[in-house]
Coordinates of C-alpha atoms in Angstrom, one line a residue:
M18 CA -4.9 5.8 6.2
N19 CA -2.2 9.5 5.4
P20 CA -1.5 10.5 2.1
D21 CA 2.2 11.4 3.0
R22 CA 2.5 7.4 4.2
T23 CA 3.8 5.0 1.5
T24 CA 3.2 1.3 1.5
S25 CA 7.2 0.6 0.0
H26 CA 10.2 1.3 -1.6
R27 CA 11.0 0.7 -5.0
I28 CA 14.3 0.5 -6.5
D29 CA 15.2 -0.1 -10.9
I30 CA 18.0 -2.2 -11.4
R31 CA 18.3 -3.1 -15.6
V32 CA 19.2 -7.0 -16.2
Y33 CA 22.7 -6.9 -17.9
Y34 CA 24.6 -9.8 -19.7
E35 CA 25.9 -11.1 -17.0
D36 CA 22.5 -11.2 -14.9
T37 CA 22.0 -14.2 -18.3
D38 CA 21.6 -18.1 -18.3
F39 CA 22.5 -20.1 -21.0
S40 CA 19.1 -19.7 -22.0
G41 CA 19.1 -16.4 -22.2
F42 CA 16.8 -15.6 -18.7
V43 CA 18.2 -14.0 -15.5
Y44 CA 19.5 -17.1 -13.5
H45 CA 17.7 -18.2 -9.4
A46 CA 20.8 -16.9 -8.0
N47 CA 20.6 -13.6 -9.2
Y48 CA 16.7 -12.5 -8.6
L49 CA 17.7 -12.4 -4.4
R50 CA 21.0 -9.8 -5.3
Y51 CA 18.9 -7.5 -6.6
M52 CA 16.0 -8.8 -3.6
E53 CA 19.6 -8.1 -1.3
R54 CA 19.5 -4.2 -3.0
G55 CA 16.3 -3.9 -2.2
R56 CA 16.7 -3.7 1.5
T57 CA 19.8 -2.4 1.4
E58 CA 18.1 0.2 -0.7
L59 CA 15.1 0.5 2.2
L60 CA 17.5 1.0 4.8
R61 CA 19.9 4.5 2.4
A62 CA 15.7 5.4 2.0
L63 CA 16.1 5.5 6.0
A64 CA 19.4 6.6 6.4
M65 CA 20.2 4.2 7.7
E66 CA 23.2 2.6 6.5
Q67 CA 24.2 -0.7 7.3
A68 CA 28.0 -0.1 7.6
D69 CA 27.6 2.0 9.2
L70 CA 25.2 0.1 12.0
Q71 CA 27.5 -2.3 11.8
R72 CA 31.0 -0.1 12.3
D73 CA 28.7 1.8 15.2
S74 CA 27.1 -1.3 17.0
A75 CA 28.1 -4.6 15.4
L76 CA 25.2 -4.9 14.4
I77 CA 23.5 -6.7 11.4
F78 CA 21.2 -7.7 9.8
V79 CA 21.2 -11.6 8.2
V80 CA 18.2 -13.4 5.8
R81 CA 16.5 -15.6 8.6
R82 CA 13.6 -17.1 6.8
M83 CA 12.9 -16.9 2.1
V84 CA 10.1 -18.4 0.1
L85 CA 10.4 -17.5 -3.2
D86 CA 7.6 -17.8 -6.1
F87 CA 9.4 -17.5 -9.4
L88 CA 5.2 -17.2 -11.9
R89 CA 7.8 -15.1 -15.2
P90 CA 10.8 -15.1 -16.6
A91 CA 13.1 -11.6 -16.6
R92 CA 15.8 -11.8 -19.8
M93 CA 19.1 -8.9 -21.0
D94 CA 18.3 -5.5 -21.2
D95 CA 14.3 -6.1 -19.4
M96 CA 13.8 -3.3 -16.8
L97 CA 13.3 -5.1 -13.1
S98 CA 11.2 -3.0 -10.2
I99 CA 11.9 -4.6 -6.7
V100 CA 9.4 -3.2 -4.6
T101 CA 9.8 -4.0 -0.9
R102 CA 7.5 -3.8 2.1
P103 CA 7.7 -4.2 5.9
L104 CA 4.7 -6.3 7.4
E105 CA 5.4 -5.5 10.5
L106 CA 8.0 -5.1 13.1
R107 CA 9.5 -8.3 16.0
G108 CA 11.9 -7.9 18.6
A109 CA 14.6 -9.0 16.8
S110 CA 13.3 -9.9 13.3
M111 CA 10.9 -8.2 9.9
P112 CA 9.6 -9.8 7.5
M113 CA 8.9 -8.3 4.2
S114 CA 7.6 -9.0 1.7
Q115 CA 9.7 -8.7 -2.1
E116 CA 8.5 -8.7 -5.8
V117 CA 10.3 -8.1 -8.9
R118 CA 8.0 -6.5 -10.7
R119 CA 8.7 -5.9 -15.0
G120 CA 6.3 -2.6 -15.6
D121 CA 2.5 -3.7 -13.9
E122 CA 4.1 -7.9 -14.2
I123 CA 5.6 -9.5 -11.1
L124 CA 7.4 -11.8 -12.0
L125 CA 9.1 -12.7 -9.0
K126 CA 7.4 -12.8 -5.3
A127 CA 8.9 -13.5 -2.0
E128 CA 8.7 -13.4 1.2
V129 CA 11.6 -12.5 3.6
T130 CA 12.4 -12.3 7.7
V131 CA 15.5 -10.5 8.0
A132 CA 16.7 -10.7 11.9
A133 CA 18.9 -8.5 13.8
V134 CA 22.6 -9.7 15.0
R135 CA 25.4 -8.5 17.5
D136 CA 28.3 -11.3 17.4
G137 CA 26.0 -14.3 16.7
R138 CA 23.5 -13.7 18.3
A139 CA 19.6 -11.3 18.0
V140 CA 19.2 -8.3 18.9
R141 CA 17.1 -6.2 19.6
L142 CA 15.8 -3.7 16.5
P143 CA 17.6 -0.7 16.8
D144 CA 15.0 2.1 18.8
A145 CA 16.2 5.2 15.4
L146 CA 15.3 2.4 13.4
R147 CA 12.2 1.0 14.2
R148 CA 11.0 5.4 14.9
A149 CA 12.0 6.1 11.1
L150 CA 10.3 3.1 9.5
S151 CA 6.4 3.6 12.4
Q152 CA 6.7 7.3 10.0
R153 CA 7.2 6.5 6.7
F154 CA 6.2 2.8 6.0
D155 CA 1.6 1.7 7.3
A156 CA 2.4 -1.9 8.2
A157 CA 5.8 -1.2 9.7
G158 CA 4.3 1.4 11.7
D159 CA 1.0 -0.5 13.6
A160 CA 3.4 -3.1 14.0
A161 CA 5.5 -0.7 16.2
A162 CA 3.1 -0.2 18.3
S163 CA 2.1 -3.6 18.8

């Protein structure tokens, strides 16, 4: 493995009172927001803004599939890490693994597939995105070659 390459992207998010439900735990739907931020920041780290893709090429990303495994709850004031890892690059879609962690503890595991869409139809992932992912992520680079 190339030491300059990484296998995942990480952002940190603090849990606020507004993120919790009456039980004091993070409301389940808020994990979806956290993971969306993780995927968005992954693109931003690759110098790709979703707003630019939408404005310049009418391309948007949609979640096609999501499988969640809630393992442990998060609470107010917890500092969480959202870890996102592209698994492969397909024609119009990209399966990813995402985790929500508190320190070394995994609170949620997710399998997420996003698809590139233009005018309501699936389109090939942009070549610039493929190149950027290939340069940064080992698994995505392996898949991009296939």
